[in-house]
Tab-separated table of C-alpha atoms and ligand atoms in Angstrom:
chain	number	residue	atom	x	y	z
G	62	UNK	CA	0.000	0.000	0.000
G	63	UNK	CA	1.069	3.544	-0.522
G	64	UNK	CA	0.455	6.235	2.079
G	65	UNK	CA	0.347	9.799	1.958
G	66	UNK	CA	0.441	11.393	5.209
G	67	UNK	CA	-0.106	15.001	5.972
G	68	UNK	CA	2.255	17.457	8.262
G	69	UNK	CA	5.855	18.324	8.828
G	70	UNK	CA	6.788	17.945	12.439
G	71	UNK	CA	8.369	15.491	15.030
G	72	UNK	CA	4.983	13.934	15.244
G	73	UNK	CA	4.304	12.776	11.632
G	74	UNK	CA	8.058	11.459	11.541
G	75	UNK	CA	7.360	9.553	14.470
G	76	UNK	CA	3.973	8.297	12.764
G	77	UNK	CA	6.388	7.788	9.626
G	78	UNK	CA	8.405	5.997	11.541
G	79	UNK	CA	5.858	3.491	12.990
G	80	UNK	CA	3.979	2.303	9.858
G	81	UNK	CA	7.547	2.101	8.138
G	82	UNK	CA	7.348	-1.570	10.245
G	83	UNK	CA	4.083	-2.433	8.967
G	84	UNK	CA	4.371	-5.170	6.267
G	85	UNK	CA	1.252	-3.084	4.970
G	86	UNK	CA	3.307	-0.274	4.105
G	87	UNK	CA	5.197	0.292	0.926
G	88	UNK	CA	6.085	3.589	-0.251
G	89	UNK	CA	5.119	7.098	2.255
G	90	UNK	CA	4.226	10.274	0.946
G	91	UNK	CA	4.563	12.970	3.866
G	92	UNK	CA	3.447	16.032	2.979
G	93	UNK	CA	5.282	19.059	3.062
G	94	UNK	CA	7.278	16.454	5.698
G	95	UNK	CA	10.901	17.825	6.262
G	96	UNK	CA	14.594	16.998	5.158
G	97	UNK	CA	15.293	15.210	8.039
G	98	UNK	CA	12.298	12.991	7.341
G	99	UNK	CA	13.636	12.028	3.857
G	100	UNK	CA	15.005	8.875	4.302
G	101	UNK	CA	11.910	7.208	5.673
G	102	UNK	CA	9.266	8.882	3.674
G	103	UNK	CA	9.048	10.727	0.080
G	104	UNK	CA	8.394	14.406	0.836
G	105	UNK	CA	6.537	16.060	-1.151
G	106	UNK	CA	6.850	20.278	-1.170
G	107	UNK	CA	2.916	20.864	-0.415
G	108	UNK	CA	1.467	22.392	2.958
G	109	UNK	CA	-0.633	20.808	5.261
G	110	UNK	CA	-2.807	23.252	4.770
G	111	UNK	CA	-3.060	23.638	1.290
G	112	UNK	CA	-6.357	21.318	1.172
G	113	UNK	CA	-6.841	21.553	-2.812
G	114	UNK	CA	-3.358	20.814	-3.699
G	115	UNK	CA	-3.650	17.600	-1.508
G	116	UNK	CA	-6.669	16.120	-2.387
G	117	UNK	CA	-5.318	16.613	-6.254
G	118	UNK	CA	-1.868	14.753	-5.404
G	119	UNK	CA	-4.011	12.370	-4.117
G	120	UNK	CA	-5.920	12.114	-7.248
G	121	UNK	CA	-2.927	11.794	-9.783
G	122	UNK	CA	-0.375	9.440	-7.610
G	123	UNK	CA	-1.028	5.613	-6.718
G	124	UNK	CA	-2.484	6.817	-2.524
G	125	UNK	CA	-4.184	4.149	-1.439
G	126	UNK	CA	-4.254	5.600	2.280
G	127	UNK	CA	-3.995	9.244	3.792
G	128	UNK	CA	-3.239	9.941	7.155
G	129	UNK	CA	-4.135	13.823	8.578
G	130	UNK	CA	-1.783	14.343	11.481
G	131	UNK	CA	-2.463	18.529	12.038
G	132	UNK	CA	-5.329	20.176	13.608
G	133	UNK	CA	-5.701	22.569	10.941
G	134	UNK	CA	-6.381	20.849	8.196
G	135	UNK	CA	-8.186	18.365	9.611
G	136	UNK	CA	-10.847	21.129	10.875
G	137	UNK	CA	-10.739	22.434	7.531
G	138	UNK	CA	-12.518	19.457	6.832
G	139	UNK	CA	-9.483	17.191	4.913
G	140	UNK	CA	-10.688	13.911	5.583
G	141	UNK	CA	-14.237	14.267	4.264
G	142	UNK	CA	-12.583	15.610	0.800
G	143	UNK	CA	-10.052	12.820	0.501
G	144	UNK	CA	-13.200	10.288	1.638
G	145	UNK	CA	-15.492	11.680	-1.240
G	146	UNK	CA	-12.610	11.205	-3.861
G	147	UNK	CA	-12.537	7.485	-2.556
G	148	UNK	CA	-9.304	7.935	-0.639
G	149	UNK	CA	-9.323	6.133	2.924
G	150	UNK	CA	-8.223	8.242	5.286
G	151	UNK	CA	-7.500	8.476	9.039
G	152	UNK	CA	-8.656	11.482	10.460
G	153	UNK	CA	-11.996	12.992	11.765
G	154	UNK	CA	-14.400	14.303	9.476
G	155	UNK	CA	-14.943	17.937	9.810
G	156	UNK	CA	-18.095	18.057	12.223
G	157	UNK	CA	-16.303	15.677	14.425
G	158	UNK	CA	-12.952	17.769	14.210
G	159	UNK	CA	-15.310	20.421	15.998
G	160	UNK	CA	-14.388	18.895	19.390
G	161	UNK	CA	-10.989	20.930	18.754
G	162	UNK	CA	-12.172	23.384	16.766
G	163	UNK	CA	-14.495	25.344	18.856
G	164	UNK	CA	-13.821	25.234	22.492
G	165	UNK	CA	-17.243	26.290	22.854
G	166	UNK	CA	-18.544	23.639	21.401
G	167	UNK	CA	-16.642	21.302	23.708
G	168	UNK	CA	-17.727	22.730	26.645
G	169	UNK	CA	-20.952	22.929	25.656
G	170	UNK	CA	-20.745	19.167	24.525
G	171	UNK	CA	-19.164	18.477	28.559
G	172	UNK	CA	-21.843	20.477	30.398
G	173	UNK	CA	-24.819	18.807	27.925
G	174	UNK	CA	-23.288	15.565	28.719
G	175	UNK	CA	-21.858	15.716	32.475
G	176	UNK	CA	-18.461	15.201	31.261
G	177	UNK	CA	-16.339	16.823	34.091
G	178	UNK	CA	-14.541	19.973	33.216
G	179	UNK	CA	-13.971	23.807	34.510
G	180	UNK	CA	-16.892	25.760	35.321
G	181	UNK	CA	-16.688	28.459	32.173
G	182	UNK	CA	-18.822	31.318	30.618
G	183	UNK	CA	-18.752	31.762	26.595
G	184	UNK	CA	-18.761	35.561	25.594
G	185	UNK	CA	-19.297	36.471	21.702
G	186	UNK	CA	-19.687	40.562	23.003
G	187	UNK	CA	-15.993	41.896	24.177
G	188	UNK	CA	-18.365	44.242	26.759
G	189	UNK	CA	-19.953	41.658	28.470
G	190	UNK	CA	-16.722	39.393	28.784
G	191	UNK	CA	-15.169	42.754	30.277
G	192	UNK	CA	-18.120	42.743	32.646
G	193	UNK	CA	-17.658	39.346	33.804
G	194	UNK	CA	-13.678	39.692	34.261
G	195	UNK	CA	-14.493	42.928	36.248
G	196	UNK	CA	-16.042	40.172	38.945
G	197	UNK	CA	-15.081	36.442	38.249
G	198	UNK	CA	-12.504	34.810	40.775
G	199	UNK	CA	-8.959	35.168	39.690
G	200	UNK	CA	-6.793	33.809	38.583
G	201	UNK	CA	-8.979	32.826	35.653
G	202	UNK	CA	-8.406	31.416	31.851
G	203	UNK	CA	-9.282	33.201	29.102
G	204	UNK	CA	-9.599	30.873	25.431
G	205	UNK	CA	-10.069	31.777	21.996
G	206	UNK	CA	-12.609	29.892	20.914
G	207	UNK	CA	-11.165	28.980	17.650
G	208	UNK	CA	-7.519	27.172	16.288
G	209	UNK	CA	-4.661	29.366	17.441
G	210	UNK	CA	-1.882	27.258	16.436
G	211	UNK	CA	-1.594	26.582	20.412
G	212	UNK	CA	-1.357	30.063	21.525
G	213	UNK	CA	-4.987	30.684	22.380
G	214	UNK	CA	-4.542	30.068	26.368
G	215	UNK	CA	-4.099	32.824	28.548
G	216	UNK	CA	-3.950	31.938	32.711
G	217	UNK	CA	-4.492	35.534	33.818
G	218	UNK	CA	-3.084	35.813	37.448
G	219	UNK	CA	-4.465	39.140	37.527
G	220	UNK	CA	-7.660	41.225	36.475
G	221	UNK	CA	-5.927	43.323	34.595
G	222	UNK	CA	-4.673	40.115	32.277
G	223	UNK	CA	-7.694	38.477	31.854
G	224	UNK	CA	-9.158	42.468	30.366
G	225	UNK	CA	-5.572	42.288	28.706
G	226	UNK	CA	-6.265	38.689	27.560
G	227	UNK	CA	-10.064	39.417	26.533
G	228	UNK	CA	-9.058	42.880	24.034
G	229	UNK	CA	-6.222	40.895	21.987
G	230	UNK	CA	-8.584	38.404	21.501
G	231	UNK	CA	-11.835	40.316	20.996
G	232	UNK	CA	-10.876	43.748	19.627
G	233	UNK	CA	-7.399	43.052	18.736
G	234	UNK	CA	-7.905	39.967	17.224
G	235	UNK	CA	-4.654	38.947	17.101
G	236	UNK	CA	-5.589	35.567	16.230
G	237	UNK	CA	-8.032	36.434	14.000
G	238	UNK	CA	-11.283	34.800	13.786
G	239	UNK	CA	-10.380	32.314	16.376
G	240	UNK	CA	-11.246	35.417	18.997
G	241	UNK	CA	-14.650	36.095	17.351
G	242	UNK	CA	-16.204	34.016	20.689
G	243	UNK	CA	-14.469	33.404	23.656
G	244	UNK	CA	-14.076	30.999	26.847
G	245	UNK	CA	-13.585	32.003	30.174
G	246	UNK	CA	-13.305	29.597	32.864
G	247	UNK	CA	-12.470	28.333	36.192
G	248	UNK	CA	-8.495	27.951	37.218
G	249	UNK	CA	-7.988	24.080	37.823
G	250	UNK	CA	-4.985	22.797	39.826
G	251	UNK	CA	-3.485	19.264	39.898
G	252	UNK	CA	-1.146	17.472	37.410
G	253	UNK	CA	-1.873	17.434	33.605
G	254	UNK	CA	-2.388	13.761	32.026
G	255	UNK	CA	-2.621	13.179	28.362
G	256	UNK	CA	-4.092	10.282	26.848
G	257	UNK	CA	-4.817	10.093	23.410
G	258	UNK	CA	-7.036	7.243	21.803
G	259	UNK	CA	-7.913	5.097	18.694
G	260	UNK	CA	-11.761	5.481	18.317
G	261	UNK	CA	-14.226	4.335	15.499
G	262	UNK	CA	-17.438	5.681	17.209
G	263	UNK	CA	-17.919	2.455	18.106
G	264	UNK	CA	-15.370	1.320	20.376
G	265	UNK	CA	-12.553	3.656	22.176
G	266	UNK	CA	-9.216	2.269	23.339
G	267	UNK	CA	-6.751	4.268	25.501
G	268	UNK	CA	-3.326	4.691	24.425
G	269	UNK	CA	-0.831	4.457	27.175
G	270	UNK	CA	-0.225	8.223	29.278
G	271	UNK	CA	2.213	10.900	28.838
G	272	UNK	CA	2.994	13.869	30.132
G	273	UNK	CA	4.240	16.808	28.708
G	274	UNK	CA	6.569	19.648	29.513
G	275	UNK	CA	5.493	23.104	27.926
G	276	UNK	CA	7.518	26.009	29.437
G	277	UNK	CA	10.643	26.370	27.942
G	278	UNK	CA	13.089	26.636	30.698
G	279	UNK	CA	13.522	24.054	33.512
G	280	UNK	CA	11.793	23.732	36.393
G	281	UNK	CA	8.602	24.369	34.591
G	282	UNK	CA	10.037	28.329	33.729
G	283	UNK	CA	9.633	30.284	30.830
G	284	UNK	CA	7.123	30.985	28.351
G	285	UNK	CA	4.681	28.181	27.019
G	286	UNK	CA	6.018	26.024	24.059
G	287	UNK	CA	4.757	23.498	21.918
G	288	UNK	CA	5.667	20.846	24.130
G	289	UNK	CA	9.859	20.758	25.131
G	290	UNK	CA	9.861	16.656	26.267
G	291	UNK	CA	7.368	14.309	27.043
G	292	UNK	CA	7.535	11.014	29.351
G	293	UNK	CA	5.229	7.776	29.316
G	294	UNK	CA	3.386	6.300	31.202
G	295	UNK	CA	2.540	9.347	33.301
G	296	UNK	CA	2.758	8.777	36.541
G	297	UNK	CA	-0.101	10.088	37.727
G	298	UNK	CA	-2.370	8.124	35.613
G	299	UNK	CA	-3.085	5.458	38.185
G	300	UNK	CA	-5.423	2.084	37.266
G	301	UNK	CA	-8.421	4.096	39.924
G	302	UNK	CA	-7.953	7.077	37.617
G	303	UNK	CA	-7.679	5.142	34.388
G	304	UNK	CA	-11.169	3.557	35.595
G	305	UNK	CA	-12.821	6.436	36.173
G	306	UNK	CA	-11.530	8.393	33.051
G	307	UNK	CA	-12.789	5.640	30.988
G	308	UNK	CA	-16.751	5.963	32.619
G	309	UNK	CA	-16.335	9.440	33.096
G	310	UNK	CA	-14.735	10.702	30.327
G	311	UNK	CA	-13.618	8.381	27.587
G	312	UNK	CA	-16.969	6.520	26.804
G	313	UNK	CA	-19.026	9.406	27.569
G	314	UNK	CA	-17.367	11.672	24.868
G	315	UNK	CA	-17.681	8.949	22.119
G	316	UNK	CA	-20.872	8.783	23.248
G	317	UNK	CA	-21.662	12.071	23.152
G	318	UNK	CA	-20.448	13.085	19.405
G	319	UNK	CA	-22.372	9.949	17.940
G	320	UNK	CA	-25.642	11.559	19.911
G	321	UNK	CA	-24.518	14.867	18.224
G	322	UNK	CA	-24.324	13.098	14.814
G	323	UNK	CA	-20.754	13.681	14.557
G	324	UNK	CA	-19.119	10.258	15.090
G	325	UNK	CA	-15.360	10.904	15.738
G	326	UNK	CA	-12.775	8.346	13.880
G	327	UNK	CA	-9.385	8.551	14.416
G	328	UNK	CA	-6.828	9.751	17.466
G	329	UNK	CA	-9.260	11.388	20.319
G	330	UNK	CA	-6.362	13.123	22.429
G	331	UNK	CA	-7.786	13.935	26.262
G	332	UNK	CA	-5.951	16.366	27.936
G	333	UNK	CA	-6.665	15.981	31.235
G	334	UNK	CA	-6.155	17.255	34.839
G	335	UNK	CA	-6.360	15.477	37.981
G	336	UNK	CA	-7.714	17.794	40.709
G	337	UNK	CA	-8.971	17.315	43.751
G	338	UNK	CA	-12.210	16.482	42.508
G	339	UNK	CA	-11.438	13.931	39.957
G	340	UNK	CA	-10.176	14.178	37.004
G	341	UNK	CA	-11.271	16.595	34.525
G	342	UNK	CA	-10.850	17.466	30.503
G	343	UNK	CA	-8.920	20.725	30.329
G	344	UNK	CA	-8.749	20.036	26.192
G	345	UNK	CA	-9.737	17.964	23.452
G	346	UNK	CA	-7.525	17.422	19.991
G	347	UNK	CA	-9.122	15.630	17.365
G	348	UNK	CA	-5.517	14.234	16.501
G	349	UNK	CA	-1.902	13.148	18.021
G	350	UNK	CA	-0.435	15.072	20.288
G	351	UNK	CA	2.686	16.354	19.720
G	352	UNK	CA	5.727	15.484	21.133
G	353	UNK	CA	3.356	13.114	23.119
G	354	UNK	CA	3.053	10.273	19.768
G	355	UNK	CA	6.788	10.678	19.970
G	356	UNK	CA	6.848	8.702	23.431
G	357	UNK	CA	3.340	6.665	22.936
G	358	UNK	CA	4.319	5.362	19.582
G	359	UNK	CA	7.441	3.866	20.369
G	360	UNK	CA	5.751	1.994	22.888
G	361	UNK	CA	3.404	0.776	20.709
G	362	UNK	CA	3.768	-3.114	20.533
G	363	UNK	CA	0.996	-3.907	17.449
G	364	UNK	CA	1.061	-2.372	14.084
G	365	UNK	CA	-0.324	1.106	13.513
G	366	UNK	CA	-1.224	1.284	10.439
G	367	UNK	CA	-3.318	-1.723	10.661
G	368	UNK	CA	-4.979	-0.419	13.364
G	369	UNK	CA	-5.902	2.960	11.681
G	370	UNK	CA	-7.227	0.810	8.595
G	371	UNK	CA	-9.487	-0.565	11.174
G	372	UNK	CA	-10.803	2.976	12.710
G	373	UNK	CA	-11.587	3.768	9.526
G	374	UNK	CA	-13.581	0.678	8.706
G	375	UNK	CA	-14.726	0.836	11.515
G	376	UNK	CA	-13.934	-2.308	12.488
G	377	UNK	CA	-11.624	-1.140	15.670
G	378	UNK	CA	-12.696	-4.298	18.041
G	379	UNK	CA	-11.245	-6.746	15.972
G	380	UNK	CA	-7.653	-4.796	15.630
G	381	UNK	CA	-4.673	-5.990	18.089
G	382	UNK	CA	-3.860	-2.904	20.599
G	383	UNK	CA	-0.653	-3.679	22.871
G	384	UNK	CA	1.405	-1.409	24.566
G	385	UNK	CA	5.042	-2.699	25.800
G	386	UNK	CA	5.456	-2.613	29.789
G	387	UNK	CA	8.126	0.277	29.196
G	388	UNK	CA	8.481	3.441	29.319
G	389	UNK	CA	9.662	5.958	27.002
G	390	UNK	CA	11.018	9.654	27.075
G	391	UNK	CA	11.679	12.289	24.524
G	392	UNK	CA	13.915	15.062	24.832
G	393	UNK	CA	13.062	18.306	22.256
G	394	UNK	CA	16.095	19.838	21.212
G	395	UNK	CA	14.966	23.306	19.883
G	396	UNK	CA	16.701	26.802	18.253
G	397	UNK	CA	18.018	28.968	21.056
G	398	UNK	CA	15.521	31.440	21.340
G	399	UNK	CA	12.661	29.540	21.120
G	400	UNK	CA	8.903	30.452	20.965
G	401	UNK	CA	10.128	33.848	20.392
G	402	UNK	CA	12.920	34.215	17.572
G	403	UNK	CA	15.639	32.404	16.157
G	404	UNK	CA	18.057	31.550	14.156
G	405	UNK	CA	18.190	28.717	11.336
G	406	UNK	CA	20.837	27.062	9.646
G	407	UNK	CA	22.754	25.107	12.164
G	408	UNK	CA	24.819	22.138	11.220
G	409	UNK	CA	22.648	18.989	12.899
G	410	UNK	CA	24.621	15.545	12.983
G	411	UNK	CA	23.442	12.773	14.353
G	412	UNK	CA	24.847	9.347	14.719
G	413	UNK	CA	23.189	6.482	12.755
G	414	UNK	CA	22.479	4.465	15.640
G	415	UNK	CA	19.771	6.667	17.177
G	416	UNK	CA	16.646	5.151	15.908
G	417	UNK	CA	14.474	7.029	17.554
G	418	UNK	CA	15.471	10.645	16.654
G	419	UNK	CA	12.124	12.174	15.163
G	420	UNK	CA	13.141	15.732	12.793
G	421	UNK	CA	11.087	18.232	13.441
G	422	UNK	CA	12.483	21.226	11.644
G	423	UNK	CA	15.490	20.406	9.151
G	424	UNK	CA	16.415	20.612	5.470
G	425	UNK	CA	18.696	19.442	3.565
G	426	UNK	CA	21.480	21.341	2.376
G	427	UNK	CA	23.486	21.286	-1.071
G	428	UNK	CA	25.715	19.313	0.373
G	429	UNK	CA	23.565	16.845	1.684
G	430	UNK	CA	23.821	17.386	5.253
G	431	UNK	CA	20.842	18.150	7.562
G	432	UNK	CA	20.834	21.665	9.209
G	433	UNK	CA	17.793	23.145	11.588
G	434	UNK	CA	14.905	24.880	10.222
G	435	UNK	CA	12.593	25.973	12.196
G	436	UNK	CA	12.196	26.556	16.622
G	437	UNK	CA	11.674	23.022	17.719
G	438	UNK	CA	14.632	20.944	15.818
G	439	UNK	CA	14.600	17.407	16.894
G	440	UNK	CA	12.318	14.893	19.350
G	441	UNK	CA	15.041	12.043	20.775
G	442	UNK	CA	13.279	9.117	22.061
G	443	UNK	CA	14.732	6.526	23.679
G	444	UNK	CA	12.498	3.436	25.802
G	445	UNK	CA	13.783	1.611	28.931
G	446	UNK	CA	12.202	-0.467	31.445
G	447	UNK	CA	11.736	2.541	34.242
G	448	UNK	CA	11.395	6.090	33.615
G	449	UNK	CA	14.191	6.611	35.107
G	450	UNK	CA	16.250	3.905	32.889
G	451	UNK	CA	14.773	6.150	29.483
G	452	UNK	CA	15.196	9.540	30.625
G	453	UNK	CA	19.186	8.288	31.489
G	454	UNK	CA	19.645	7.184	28.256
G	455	UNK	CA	17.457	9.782	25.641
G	456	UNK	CA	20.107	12.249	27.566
G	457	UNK	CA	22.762	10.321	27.141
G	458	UNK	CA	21.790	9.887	23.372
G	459	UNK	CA	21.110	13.577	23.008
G	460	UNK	CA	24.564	14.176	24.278
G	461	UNK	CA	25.588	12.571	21.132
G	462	UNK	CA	24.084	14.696	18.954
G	463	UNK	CA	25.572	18.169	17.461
G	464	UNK	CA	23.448	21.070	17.455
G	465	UNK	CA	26.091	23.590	17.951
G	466	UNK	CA	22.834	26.572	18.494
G	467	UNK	CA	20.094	24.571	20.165
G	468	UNK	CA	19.173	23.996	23.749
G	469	UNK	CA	17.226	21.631	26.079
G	470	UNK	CA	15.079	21.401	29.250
G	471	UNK	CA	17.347	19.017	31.340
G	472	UNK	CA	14.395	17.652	33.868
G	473	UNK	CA	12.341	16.071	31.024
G	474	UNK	CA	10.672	13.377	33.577
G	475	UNK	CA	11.987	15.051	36.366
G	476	UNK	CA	8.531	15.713	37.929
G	477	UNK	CA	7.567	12.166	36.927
G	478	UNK	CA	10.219	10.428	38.997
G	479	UNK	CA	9.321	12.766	41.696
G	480	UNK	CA	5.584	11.621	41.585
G	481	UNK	CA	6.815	8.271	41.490
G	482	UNK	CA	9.080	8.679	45.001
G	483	UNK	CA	5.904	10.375	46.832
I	781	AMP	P1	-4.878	24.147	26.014
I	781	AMP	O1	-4.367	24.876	24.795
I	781	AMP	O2	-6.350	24.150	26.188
I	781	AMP	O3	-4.199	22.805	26.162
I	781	AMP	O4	-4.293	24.920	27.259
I	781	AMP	C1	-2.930	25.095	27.386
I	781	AMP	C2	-2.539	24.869	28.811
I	781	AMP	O5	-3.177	25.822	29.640
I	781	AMP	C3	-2.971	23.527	29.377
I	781	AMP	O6	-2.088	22.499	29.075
I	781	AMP	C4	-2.994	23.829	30.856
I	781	AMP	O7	-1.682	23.776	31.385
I	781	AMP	C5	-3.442	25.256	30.899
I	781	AMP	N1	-4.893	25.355	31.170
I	781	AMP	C6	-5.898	25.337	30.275
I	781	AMP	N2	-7.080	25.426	30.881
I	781	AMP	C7	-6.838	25.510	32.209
I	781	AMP	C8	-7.664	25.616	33.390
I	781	AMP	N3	-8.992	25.695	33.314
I	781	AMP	N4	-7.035	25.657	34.580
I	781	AMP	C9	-5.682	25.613	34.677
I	781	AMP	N5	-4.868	25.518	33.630
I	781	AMP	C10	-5.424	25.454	32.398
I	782	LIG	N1	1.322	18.537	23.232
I	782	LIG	C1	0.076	19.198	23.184
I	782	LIG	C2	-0.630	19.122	21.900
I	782	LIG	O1	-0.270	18.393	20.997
I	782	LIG	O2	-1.610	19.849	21.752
């Protein structure tokens, strides 16, 4: 089979990476993908976003399979275009992409349904979300209600932020549309969990946990990233709050967007936290997290691609889902500078025998060697039997790496292990 699969990042190399070992696979399309990408996968100069050239690459080269990693083109509505042109693809349609799409939707879908989540009020009039800020306990989160390539969370400590917060948004727009409506809700406390799942609407099965690491700097300093490490199984995931996630939340979601008539196929990521009260959804994605896939993949014991072929059949209960005992850590190396700006162009080498190095932002130069393109560089993986025993040796492998201008968080898992001791 040939696959085409859509995005660029550490997260579609990882996905790359996995259905490389499928003896389903044959030749991978990645789309734009990146030069660091190009031995595993054909890349293919067209953005993820660029919905019409897709769909007619799709049309005019042997695809037999499309997978749509991004949130952005999936809400654009991707997958139903590729399904109409007879293209089987993993990915939520469009209505079901909505979960990520709208936060207000999602919360409305959580209070209709008793899913557990923040208390919140939804404001499409920048006055009366003023009003509301001028008396709502602080501190307090403001959302855009729409995609904001990740930036569209502000935790306002003060009043003054969250009437900050609410003019970028609503007057400002300084992420466009996406501000149009807003979200403001309760400030939740307690350790984040991810958990992203295989769904076909008909069946839902947990991957195993992770837990990111968004600031930048270490000890949790810095301004928010796209995600500087990751560790799995999260610690804090125990089997009582596994079994409650799956009544409370898991099941009841699935349920929920089949009620709504939007069925959701494909990767249902849960970003949970764990408060005092239980644990509640903080986010939805209607995809893979990213770098989380680059620690729950690796772990991943069954094939992947046959499994997606199955969500999209819908034939998920008869696919084989194991998850190795292990655990897994990955350690992003990323442009000094980053979020804010950078420089690109720095010599990357990396030793052959790291397997598990997923590129996120390289080309390839003239001369053949890889250098950094873009803020976060490279995701390196490595699995052991502890946490401890991975997050030892995907620093040890980083170590071997040259990236003469990038940097690191050195306490990836640190907060794990800690959990683990108490
Ligand atoms: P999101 O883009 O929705 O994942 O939000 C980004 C981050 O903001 C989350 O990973 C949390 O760390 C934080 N966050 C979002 N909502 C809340 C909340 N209600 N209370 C506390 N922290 C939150
Ligand atoms: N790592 C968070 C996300 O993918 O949204």
């Amino acid at each position: 089979m040939n696959i085409m699969v859509i995005g660029g990042g550490g997260r579609e190399h990882a996905i790359i990476r996995k259905i490389k070992e499928s003896p389903l696979a044959d030749h991978i399309y990645a789309l734009p993908g990146n030069g660091g990408m190009a031995a595993d996968a054909e890349c293919v100069p067209i953005g993820a976003e660029d919905l019409d050239a897709i769909v007619a690459f799709a049309e005019s080269h042997p695809v037999d399979y499309a997978i749509v990693a991004p949130d952005d083109p999936l809400v654009m509505g991707l997958a139903d275009r590729l399904t109409e042109k007879g293209i089987p693809c993993f990915g939520p349609s469009k209505d079901a992409a909505i979960i990520e799409g709208s936060k207000a939707f999602s919360k409305e879908l959580m209070k209709k349904y008793g899913i557990p989540t923040a208390e919140y009020e939804i404001f499409t009039d920048a006055e009366d979300a003023m009003n509301y800020v001028e008396s709502c306990k602080i501190p307090v989160v403001v959302k855009a209600d729409g995609l904001a390539k990740g930036k569209g969370v502000i935790i306002a400590q003060t009043r003054e932020e969250a009437k900050d917060a609410v003019t970028s948004m609503m007057e400002d727009r300084i992420f466009g549309e996406s501000g149009s409506c807003v979200v403001i809700e309760e400030f939740l406390e307690g350790p984040e969990v991810s958990v992203l799942s295989f769904t076909d609407g008909k069946t839902l099965i947990p991957m195993v946990s992770s837990m990111d690491h968004k600031r930048a700097l270490d000890g949790d300093l810095g301004p928010n990233t796209g995600g500087m490490g990751t560790v799995a199984p999260n610690p804090y995931y125990t089997p009582e709050i596994d079994e409650r996630c799956r009544e409370e939340i898991f099941l009841p979601t699935m349920i929920a967007m089949n009620k709504e008539g939007r069925t959701f196929k494909g990767c249902l990521y849960f970003g949970l936290m764990i408060t005092a009260d239980g644990p509640k959804v903080i986010e939805y994605n209607c995809r893979f997290g990213d770098p989380e896939t680059q620690v729950v993949l690796p772990l991943l014991d069954s094939d992947l691609l046959d499994i997606m072929m199955h969500v999209t059949k819908g034939t998920l209960d008869e696919a084989e889902v194991n998850f190795a005992d292990d655990a897994a850590c990955c350690v992003v190396m990323a442009s000094k500078g980053y979020p804010r700006s950078y420089e690109k162009g720095c010599l990357l080498e990396i030793p052959d025998d790291l397997k598990n190095v997923y590129v996120a932002g390289a080309r390839k130069g003239d001369d053949g060697r890889l250098y950094s393109d873009g803020g976060r560089v490279l995701g390196v993986t490595e699995r052991g039997s502890s946490i401890s025993e991975a997050i030892d040796k995907a620093y040890a492998s980083v170590k071997r790496i040259t990236f003469t201008n990038g940097f690191y968080r050195k306490d990836i898992g640190a907060r794990a292990l800690k959990a683990l001791e108490d």
